[in-house]
Coordinates of C-alpha atoms in Angstrom, one line a residue:
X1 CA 0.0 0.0 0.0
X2 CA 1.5 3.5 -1.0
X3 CA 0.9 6.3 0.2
X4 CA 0.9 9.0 -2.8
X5 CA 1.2 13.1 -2.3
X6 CA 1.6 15.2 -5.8
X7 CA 1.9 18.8 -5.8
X8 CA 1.2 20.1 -9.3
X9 CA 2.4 23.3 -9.5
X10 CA 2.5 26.6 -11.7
X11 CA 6.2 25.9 -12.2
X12 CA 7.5 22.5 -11.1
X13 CA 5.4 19.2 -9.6
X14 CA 6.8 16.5 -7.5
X15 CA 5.9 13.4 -6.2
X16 CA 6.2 11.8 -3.0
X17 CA 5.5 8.8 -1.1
X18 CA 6.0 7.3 3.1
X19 CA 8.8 4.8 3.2
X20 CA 9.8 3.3 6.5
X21 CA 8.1 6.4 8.8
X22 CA 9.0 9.2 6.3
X23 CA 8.2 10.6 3.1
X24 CA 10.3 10.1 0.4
X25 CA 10.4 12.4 -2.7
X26 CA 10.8 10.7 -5.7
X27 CA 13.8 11.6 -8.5
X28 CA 13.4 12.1 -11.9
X29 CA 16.3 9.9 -12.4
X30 CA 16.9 10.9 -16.1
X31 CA 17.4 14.9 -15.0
X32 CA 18.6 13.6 -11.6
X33 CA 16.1 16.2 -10.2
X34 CA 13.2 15.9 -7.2
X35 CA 10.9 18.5 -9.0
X36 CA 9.9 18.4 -13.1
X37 CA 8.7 21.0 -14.9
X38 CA 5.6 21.7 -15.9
X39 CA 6.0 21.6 -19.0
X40 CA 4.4 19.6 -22.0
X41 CA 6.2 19.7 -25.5
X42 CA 6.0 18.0 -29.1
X43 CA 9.6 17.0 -30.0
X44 CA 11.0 16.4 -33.3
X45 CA 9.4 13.3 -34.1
X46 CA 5.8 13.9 -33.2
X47 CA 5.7 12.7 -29.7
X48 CA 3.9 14.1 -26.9
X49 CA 6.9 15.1 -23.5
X50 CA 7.1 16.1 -20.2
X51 CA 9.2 17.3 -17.7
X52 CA 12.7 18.5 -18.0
X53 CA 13.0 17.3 -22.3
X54 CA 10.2 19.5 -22.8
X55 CA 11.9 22.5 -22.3
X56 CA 14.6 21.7 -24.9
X57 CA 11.2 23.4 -27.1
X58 CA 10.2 26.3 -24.9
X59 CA 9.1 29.3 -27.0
X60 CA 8.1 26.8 -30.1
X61 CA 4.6 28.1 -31.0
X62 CA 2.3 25.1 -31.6
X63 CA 4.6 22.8 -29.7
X64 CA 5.4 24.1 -25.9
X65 CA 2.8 24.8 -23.4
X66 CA 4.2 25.5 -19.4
X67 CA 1.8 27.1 -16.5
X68 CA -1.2 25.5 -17.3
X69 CA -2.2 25.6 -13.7
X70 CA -3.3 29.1 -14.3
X71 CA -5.5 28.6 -16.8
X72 CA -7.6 25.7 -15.0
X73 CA -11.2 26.2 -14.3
X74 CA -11.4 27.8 -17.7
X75 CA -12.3 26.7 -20.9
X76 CA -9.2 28.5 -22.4
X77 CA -7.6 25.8 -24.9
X78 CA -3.7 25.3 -25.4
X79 CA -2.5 24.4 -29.2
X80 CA -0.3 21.2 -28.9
X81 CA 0.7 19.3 -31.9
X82 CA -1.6 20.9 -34.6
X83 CA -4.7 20.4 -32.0
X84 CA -6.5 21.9 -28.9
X85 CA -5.8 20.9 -25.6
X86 CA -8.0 21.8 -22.1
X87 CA -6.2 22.6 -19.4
X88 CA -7.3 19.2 -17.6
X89 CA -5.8 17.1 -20.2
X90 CA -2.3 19.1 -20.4
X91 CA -2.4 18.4 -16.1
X92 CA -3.1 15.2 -16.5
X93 CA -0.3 14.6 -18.9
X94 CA 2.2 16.2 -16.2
X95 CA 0.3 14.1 -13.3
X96 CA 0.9 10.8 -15.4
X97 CA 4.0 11.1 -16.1
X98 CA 4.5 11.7 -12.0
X99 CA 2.4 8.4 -11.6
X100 CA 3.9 6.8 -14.8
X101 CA 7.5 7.4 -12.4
X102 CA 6.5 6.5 -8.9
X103 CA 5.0 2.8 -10.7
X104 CA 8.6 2.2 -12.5
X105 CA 10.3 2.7 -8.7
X106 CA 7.8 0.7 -7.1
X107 CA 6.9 -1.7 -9.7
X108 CA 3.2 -1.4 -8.5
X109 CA 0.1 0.8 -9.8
X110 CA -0.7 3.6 -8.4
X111 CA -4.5 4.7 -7.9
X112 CA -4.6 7.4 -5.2
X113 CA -3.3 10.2 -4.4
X114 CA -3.6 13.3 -2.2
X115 CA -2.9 16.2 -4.9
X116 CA -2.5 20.1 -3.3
X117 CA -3.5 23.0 -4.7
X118 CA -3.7 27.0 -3.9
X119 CA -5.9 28.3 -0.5
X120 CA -7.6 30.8 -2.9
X121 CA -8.0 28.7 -6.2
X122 CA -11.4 28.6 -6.8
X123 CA -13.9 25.7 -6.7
X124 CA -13.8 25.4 -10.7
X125 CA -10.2 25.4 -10.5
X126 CA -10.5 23.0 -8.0
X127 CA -13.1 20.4 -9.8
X128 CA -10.6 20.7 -12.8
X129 CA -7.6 19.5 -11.4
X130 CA -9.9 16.8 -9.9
X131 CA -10.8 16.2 -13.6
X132 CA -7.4 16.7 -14.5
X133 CA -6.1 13.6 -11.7
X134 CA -9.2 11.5 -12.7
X135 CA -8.0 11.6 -16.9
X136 CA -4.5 10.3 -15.3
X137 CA -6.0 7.3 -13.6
X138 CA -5.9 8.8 -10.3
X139 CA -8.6 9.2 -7.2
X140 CA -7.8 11.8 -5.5
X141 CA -8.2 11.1 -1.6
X142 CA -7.9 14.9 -1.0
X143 CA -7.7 18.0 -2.1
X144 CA -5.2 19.4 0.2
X145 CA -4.7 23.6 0.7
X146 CA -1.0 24.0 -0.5
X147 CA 0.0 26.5 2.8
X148 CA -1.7 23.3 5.0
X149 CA 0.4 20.8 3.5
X150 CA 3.3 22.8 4.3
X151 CA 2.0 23.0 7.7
X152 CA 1.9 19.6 7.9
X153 CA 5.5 19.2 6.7
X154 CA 6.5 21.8 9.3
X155 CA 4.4 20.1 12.2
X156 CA 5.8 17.0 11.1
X157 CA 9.5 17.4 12.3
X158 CA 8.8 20.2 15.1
X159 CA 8.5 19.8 18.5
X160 CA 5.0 20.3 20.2
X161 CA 5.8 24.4 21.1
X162 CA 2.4 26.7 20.9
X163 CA 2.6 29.0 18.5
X164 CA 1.1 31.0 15.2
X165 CA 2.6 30.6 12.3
X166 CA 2.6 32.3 8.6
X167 CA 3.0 30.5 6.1
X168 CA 4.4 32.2 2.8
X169 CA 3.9 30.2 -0.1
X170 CA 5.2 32.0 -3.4
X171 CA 5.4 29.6 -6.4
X172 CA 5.9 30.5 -9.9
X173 CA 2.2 30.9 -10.2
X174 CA 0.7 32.1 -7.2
X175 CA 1.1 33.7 -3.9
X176 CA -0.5 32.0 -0.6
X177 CA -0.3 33.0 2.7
X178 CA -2.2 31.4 5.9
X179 CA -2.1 31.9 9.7
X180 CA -1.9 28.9 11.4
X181 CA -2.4 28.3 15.1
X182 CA 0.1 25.6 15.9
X183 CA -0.2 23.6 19.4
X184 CA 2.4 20.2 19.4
X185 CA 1.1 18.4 16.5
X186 CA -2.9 20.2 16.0
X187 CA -2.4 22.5 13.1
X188 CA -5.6 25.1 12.8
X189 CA -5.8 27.2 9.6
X190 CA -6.5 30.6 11.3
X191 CA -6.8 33.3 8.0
X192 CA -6.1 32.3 3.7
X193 CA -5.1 34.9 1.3
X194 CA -3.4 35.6 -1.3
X195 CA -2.9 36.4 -5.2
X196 CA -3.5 34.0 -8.0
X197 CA -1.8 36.2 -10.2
X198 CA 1.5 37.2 -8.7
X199 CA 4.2 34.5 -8.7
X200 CA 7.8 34.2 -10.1
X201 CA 6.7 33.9 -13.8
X202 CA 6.1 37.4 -13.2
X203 CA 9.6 38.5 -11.8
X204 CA 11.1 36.4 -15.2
X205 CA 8.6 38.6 -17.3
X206 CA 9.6 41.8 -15.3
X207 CA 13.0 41.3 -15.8
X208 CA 13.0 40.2 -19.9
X209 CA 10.9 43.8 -19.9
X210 CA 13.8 45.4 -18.1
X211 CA 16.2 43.7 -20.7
X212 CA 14.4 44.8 -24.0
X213 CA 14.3 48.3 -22.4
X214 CA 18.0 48.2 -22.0
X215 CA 18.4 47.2 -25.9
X216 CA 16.0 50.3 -27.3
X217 CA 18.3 52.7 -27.1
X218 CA 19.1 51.2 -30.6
X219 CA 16.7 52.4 -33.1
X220 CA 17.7 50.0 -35.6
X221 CA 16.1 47.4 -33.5
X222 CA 12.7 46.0 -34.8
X223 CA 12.5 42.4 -33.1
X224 CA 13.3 41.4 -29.9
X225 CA 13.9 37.5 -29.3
X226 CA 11.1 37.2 -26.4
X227 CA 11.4 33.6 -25.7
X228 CA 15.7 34.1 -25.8
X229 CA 15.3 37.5 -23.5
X230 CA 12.9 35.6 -21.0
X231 CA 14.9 32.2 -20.5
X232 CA 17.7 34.6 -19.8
X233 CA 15.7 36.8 -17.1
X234 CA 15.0 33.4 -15.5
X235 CA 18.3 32.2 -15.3
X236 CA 19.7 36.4 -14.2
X237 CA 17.1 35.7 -11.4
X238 CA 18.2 32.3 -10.2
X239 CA 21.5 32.9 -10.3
X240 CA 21.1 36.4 -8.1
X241 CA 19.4 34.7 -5.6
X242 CA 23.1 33.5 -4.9
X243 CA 25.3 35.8 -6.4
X244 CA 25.5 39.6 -6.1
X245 CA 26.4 40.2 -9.6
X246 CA 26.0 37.7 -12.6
X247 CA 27.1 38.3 -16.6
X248 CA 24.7 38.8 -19.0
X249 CA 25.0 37.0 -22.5
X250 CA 22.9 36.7 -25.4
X251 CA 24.8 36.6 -28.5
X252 CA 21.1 37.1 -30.5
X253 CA 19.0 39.2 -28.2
X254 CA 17.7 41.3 -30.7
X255 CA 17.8 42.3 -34.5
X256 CA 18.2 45.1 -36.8
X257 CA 15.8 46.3 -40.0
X258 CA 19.0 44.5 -42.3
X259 CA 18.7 41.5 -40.4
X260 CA 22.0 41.4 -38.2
X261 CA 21.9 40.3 -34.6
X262 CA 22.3 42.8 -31.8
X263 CA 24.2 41.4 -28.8
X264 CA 23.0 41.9 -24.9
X265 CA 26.4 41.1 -22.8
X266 CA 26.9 43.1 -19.7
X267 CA 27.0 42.5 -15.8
X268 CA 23.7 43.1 -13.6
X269 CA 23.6 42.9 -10.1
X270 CA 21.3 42.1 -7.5
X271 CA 20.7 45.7 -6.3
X272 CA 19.5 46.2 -10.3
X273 CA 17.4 43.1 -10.0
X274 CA 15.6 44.2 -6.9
X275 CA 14.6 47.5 -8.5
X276 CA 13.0 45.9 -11.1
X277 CA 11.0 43.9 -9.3
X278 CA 10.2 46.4 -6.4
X279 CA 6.6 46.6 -7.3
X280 CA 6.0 43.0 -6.9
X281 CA 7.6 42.8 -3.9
X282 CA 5.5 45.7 -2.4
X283 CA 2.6 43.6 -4.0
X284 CA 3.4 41.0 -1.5
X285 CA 3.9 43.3 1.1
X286 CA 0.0 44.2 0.5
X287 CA -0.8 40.4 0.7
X288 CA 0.8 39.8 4.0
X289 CA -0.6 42.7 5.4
X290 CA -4.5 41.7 4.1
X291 CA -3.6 38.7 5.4
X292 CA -3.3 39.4 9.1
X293 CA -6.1 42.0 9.3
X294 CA -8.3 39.2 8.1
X295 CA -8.5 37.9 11.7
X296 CA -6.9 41.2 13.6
X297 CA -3.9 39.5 14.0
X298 CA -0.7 41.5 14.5
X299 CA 3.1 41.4 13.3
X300 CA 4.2 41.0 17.0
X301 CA 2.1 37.7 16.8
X302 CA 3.5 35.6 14.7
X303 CA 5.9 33.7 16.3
X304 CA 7.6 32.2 12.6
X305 CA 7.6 32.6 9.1
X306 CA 7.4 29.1 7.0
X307 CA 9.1 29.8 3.3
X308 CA 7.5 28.1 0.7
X309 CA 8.0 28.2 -2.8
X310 CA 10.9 29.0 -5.3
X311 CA 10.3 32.8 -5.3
X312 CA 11.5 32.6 -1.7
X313 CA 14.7 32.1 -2.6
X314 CA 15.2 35.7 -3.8
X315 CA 16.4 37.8 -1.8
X316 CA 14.6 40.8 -1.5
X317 CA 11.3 38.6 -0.8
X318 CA 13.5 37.6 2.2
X319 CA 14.8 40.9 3.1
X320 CA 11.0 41.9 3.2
X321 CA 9.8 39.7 5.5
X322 CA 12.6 39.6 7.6
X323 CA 12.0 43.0 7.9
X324 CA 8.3 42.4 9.2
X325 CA 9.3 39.9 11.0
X326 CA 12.6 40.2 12.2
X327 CA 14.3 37.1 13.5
X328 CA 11.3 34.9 12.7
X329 CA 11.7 33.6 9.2
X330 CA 12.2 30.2 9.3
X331 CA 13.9 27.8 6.6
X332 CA 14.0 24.2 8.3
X333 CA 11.8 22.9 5.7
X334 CA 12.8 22.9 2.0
X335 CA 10.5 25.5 0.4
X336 CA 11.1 24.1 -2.9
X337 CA 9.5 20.6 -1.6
X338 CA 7.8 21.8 1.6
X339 CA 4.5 21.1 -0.2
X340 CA 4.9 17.6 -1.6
X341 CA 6.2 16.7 1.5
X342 CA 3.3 18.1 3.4
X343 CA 0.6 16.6 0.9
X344 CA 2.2 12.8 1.1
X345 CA 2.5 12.8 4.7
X346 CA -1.2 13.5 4.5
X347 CA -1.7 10.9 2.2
X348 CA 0.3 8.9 5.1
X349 CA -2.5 9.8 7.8
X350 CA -5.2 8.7 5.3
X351 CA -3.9 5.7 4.5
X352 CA -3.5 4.4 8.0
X353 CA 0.3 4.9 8.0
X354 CA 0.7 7.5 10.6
X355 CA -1.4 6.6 14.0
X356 CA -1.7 7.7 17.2
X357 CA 0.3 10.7 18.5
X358 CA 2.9 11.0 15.3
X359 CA -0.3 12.2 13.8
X360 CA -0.3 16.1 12.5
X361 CA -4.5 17.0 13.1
X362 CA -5.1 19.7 10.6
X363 CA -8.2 21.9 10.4
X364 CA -8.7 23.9 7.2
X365 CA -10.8 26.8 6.0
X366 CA -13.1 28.0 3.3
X367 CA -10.4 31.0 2.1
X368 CA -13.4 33.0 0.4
X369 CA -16.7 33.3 1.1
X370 CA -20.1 32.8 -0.6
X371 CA -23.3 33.6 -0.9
X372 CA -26.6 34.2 -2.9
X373 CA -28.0 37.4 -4.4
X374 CA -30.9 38.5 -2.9
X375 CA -33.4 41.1 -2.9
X376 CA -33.9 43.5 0.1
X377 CA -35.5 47.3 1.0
X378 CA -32.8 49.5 2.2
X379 CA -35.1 52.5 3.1
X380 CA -37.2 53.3 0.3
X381 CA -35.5 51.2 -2.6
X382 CA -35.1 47.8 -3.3
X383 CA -31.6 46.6 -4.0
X384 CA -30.0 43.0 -5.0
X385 CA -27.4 41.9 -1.7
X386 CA -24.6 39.4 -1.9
X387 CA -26.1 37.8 1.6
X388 CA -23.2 35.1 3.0
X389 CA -24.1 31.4 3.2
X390 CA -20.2 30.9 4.6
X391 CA -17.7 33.6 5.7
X392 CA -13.9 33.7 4.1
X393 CA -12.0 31.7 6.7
X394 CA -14.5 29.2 8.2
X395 CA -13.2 26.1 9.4
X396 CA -13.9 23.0 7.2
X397 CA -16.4 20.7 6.7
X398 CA -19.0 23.6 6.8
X399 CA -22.7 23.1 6.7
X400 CA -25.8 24.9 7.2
X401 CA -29.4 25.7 5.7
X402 CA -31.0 29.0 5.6
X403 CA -35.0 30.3 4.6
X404 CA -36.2 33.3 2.4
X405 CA -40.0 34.0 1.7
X406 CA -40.5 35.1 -2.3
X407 CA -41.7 38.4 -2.9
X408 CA -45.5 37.6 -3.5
X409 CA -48.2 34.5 -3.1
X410 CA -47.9 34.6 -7.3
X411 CA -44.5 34.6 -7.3
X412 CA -44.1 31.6 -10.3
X413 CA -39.7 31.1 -10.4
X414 CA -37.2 31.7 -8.9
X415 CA -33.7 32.5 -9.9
X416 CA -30.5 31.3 -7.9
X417 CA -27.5 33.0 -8.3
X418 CA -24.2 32.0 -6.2
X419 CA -22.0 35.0 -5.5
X420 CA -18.5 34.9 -4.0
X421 CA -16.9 37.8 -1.7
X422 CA -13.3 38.4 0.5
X423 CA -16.1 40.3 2.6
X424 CA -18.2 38.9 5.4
X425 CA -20.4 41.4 5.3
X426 CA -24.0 42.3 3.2
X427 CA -22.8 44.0 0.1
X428 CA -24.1 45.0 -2.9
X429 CA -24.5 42.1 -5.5
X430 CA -22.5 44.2 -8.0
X431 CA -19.5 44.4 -5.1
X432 CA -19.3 40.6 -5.1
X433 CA -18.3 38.0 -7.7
X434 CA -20.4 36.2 -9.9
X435 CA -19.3 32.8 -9.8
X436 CA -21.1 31.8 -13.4
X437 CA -23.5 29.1 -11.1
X438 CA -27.2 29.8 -11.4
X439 CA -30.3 27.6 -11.1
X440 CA -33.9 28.6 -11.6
X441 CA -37.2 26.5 -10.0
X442 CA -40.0 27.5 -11.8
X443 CA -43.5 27.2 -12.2
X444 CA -44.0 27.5 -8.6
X445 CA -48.2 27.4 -8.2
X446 CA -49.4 30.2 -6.4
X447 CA -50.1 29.8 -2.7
X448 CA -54.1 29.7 -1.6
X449 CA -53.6 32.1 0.9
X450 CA -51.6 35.6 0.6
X451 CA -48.8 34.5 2.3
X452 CA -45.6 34.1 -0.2
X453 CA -43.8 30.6 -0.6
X454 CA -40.7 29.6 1.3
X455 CA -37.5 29.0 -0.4
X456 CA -35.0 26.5 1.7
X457 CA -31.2 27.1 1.1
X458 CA -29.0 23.4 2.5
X459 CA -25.3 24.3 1.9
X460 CA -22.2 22.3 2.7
X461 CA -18.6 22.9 2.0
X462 CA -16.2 19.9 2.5
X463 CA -12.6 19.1 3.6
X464 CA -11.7 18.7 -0.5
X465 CA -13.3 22.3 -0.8
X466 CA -16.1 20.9 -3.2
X467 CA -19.1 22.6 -2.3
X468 CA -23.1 21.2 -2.6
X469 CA -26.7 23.6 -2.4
X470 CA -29.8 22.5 -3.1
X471 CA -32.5 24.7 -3.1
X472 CA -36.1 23.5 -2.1
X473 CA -39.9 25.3 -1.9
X474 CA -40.9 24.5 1.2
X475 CA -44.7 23.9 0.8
X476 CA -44.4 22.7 -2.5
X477 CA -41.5 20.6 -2.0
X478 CA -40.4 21.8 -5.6
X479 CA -36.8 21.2 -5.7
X480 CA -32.8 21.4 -7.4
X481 CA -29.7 20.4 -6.6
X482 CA -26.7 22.9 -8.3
X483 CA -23.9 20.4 -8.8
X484 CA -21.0 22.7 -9.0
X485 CA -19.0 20.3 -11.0
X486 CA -21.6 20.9 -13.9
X487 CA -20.5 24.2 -15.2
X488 CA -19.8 25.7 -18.6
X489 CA -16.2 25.2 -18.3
X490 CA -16.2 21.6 -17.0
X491 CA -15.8 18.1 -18.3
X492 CA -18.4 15.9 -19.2
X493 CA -18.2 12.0 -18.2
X494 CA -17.7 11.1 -21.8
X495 CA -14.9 13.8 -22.3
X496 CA -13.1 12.3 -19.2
X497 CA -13.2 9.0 -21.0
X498 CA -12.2 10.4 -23.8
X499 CA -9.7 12.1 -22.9
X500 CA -8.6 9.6 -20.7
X501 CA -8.0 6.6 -23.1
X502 CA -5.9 9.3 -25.2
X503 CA -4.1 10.8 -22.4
X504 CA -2.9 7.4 -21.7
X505 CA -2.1 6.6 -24.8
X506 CA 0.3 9.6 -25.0
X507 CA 1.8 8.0 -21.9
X508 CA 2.6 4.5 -23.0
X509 CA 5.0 6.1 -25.4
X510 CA 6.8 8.6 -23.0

């Protein structure tokens, strides 16, 4: 029996699994690397890649497609190969080919796993990697918050000290923070933010900008080499994470109307770099800040600062929070596998592997909340309100029901409409989010009496952060269930199977 914990990430996935008492993160033996990238190519001879030989055709239109994670939920598709891709199946290629790895070490199938993914991605981002994990041949046993599974990792291997915690979790994707309340080995989720938006892909586009700027004092110029200028930012960025100054050199950065090559080749230095990237770092600064207000909490209260992420290993995201939180930035666990870790030894618990008091007890929260649209009189006008089934950062599973009367006896439908909100407060409907998930009960008979019918509201929200609302006329018992799952972005059963049976075809010849 294996315990399985995947973290797919913006960037880079891993996978891991609980050998003797600990988890074990499995190498890509062929790069000699614990992470792959997410990347998916089309090499030379027509096949379908992934991981680290996929990136021999970054910047190939038609045959390269990386950060895929941000694009699930959607119905955006990806050209691969001559044809359209969802952002499930292009996941489910880089799951497999985690799965396809872990079954060649163990020489065993694999058919669970506990996958993470962000605190603030939403529930149809959510339901796709789901999708995404099913089309691989997986059942996920949980969808685990990706700041919790670092938790876990961290209250894995600490001693049993009271204490709250942050948890900054900056990938290349997305930025994640959570408060935790930490007490021996319970780990309680106290506040979830973040940005789904900000991550280092952003600091590698900031700094190719930076570059091209420092080539246009050259009029002649009329095309930059993006894909050349952005590899290089990447690599200017890694490297001064390390190293105060590094040499730039790209023999074919840009070129001229006649069609010669213009040259970048100069030194930068890390005091350059952070300049650049000063307004994503001040981003961040915002985040952390939202974060703690969330629950009042203040700077003098956080006892440690967990690191997680790749973008944590440049140094002015360090500088920043060690100046916010001086002498309190941790890095005892690896941030670049803090995650995986986390996730497997969850996957551990589940699995029966971990008992009695070497358990980590995590509870988890609902990082947004949500609500319905309703109509109300606010003095002498009637307006439509975002009213709050569940508040952001409610501790999961989450249940309740709620009743509303119609406007009138001859009221014949009804529309629902499922808003979503930072706020835990009434609002204006337009203030909130429209989440894209309405339902309608209609012809509703009209009630005897005067008296208007009575619409009943059940709502739960689970530990996988898959929500279920069903909606019911009281005295007519006229009812729906809104399946989330069933949106206009999401995967029917036959599409799973269809794009399962070619998903793992692609596999077999990796």
């Amino acid at each position: 029996m294996h315990a399985i914990g995947i973290d797919f990430g913006t960037s880079t996935s891993e996978i891991g699994t609980f050998v003797a008492g600990d988890v074990r993160i499995l190498e890509d033996i062929s790069a000699g690397s614990k992470t792959i990238p997410s990347a998916v190519a089309v090499n030379d001879d027509g096949n379908v890649i992934v991981g680290h030989e996929a990136l021999k055709y970054e910047g190939l239109e038609g045959r390269f497609v990386s950060q895929v994670k941000r694009l699930m939920g959607t119905d955006t598709e990806v050209e691969l190969g001559n044809r359209g891709y969802r952002p499930e199946e292009i996941a489910a290629l880089i799951m497999g080919k985690l799965k396809s790895s872990a079954e060649k070490s163990f020489g065993a199938s694999i058919t669970e796993a506990v996958i993470s993914v962000p605190a603030n991605f939403p529930e149809p981002a959510r339901r796709a990697t789901m999708d995404a994990a099913e089309i691989a041949g997986l059942k996920v046993l949980r969808l685990i918050n990706e700041p919790t599974a670092a938790a876990v990792a961290f209250g894995s291997v600490k001693s049993r000290a009271k204490e709250t915690a942050l948890v900054f979790d900056w990938g290349g994707g997305t930025l994640d923070l959570t408060v935790l309340g930490i007490e021996g080995r319970n780990v309680n989720v106290i506040a979830s933010y973040g940005d789904l938006f900000l991550g280092g892909s952003d600091f590698d586009e900031a700094m190719a900008e930076y570059l091209e700027s420092s080539l246009t004092e050259d009029e002649d110029i009329t095309i930059f080499a993006h894909e050349a200028l952005r590899k290089e930012a990447r690599r200017v960025k890694e490297a001064l994470s390390f190293n105060d100054t590094v040499d730039l050199y790209l023999p074919a950065a840009a070129k001229k109307a006649d069609g010669t090559s213009v040259k970048l080749e100069r030194p930068l230095s890390r005091e350059e770099m952070n300049r650049v990237v000063s307004h994503l770092i001040d981003r961040a600064r915002e985040v952390v800040d939202e974060t703690l207000s969330m629950k009042n909490v203040e700077y003098s209260e956080v006892d440690r600062v967990i690191l997680v992420g790749g973008t944590t290993y440049v140094p002015a995201v360090r500088e920043m929070l060690q100046d916010l939180f001086p002498g309190r930035v941790s890095t005892s666990v690896d941030p670049d596998l803090a995650v995986c870790i986390g996730g497997t030894y969850q996957a551990a618990i589940m699995k029966g592997l971990v008992v009695g008091e070497d358990q980590v007890i995590t509870s988890d929260i609902s990082p947004y909340g949500l609500g319905l649209e309703v109509l109300e009189q606010i003095g002498n006008s009637w307006e439509f309100i975002y009213d709050p089934l569940i508040e952001p950062n409610t501790t999961l599973p989450f249940e309740t029901n709620v009743e509303y009367d119609l406007l009138s006896s001859e009221q014949r439908a009804v529309n629902i409409r499922v808003l979503q909100s930072h706020r835990n407060t009434k609002q204006l409907a337009e203030e909130a989010i429209d989440t894209g998930i309405h339902a309608r009960i209609a012809g509703i008979p009209q009630r005897r009496d005067t008296e208007p019918h009575t619409l009943r509201i059940d709502f739960s929200y689970d530990a996988n952060g898959m929500i279920h609302l069903s909606a019911t006329i009281v005295e007519t018992k006229q009812s729906i269930t809104i399946d989330f799952s069933e949106t206009e972005v999401s995967l029917t059963e036959q599409d799973k199977l269809a794009a399962k049976h070619e998903i793992m075809e692609l596999l077999k010849h990796m």
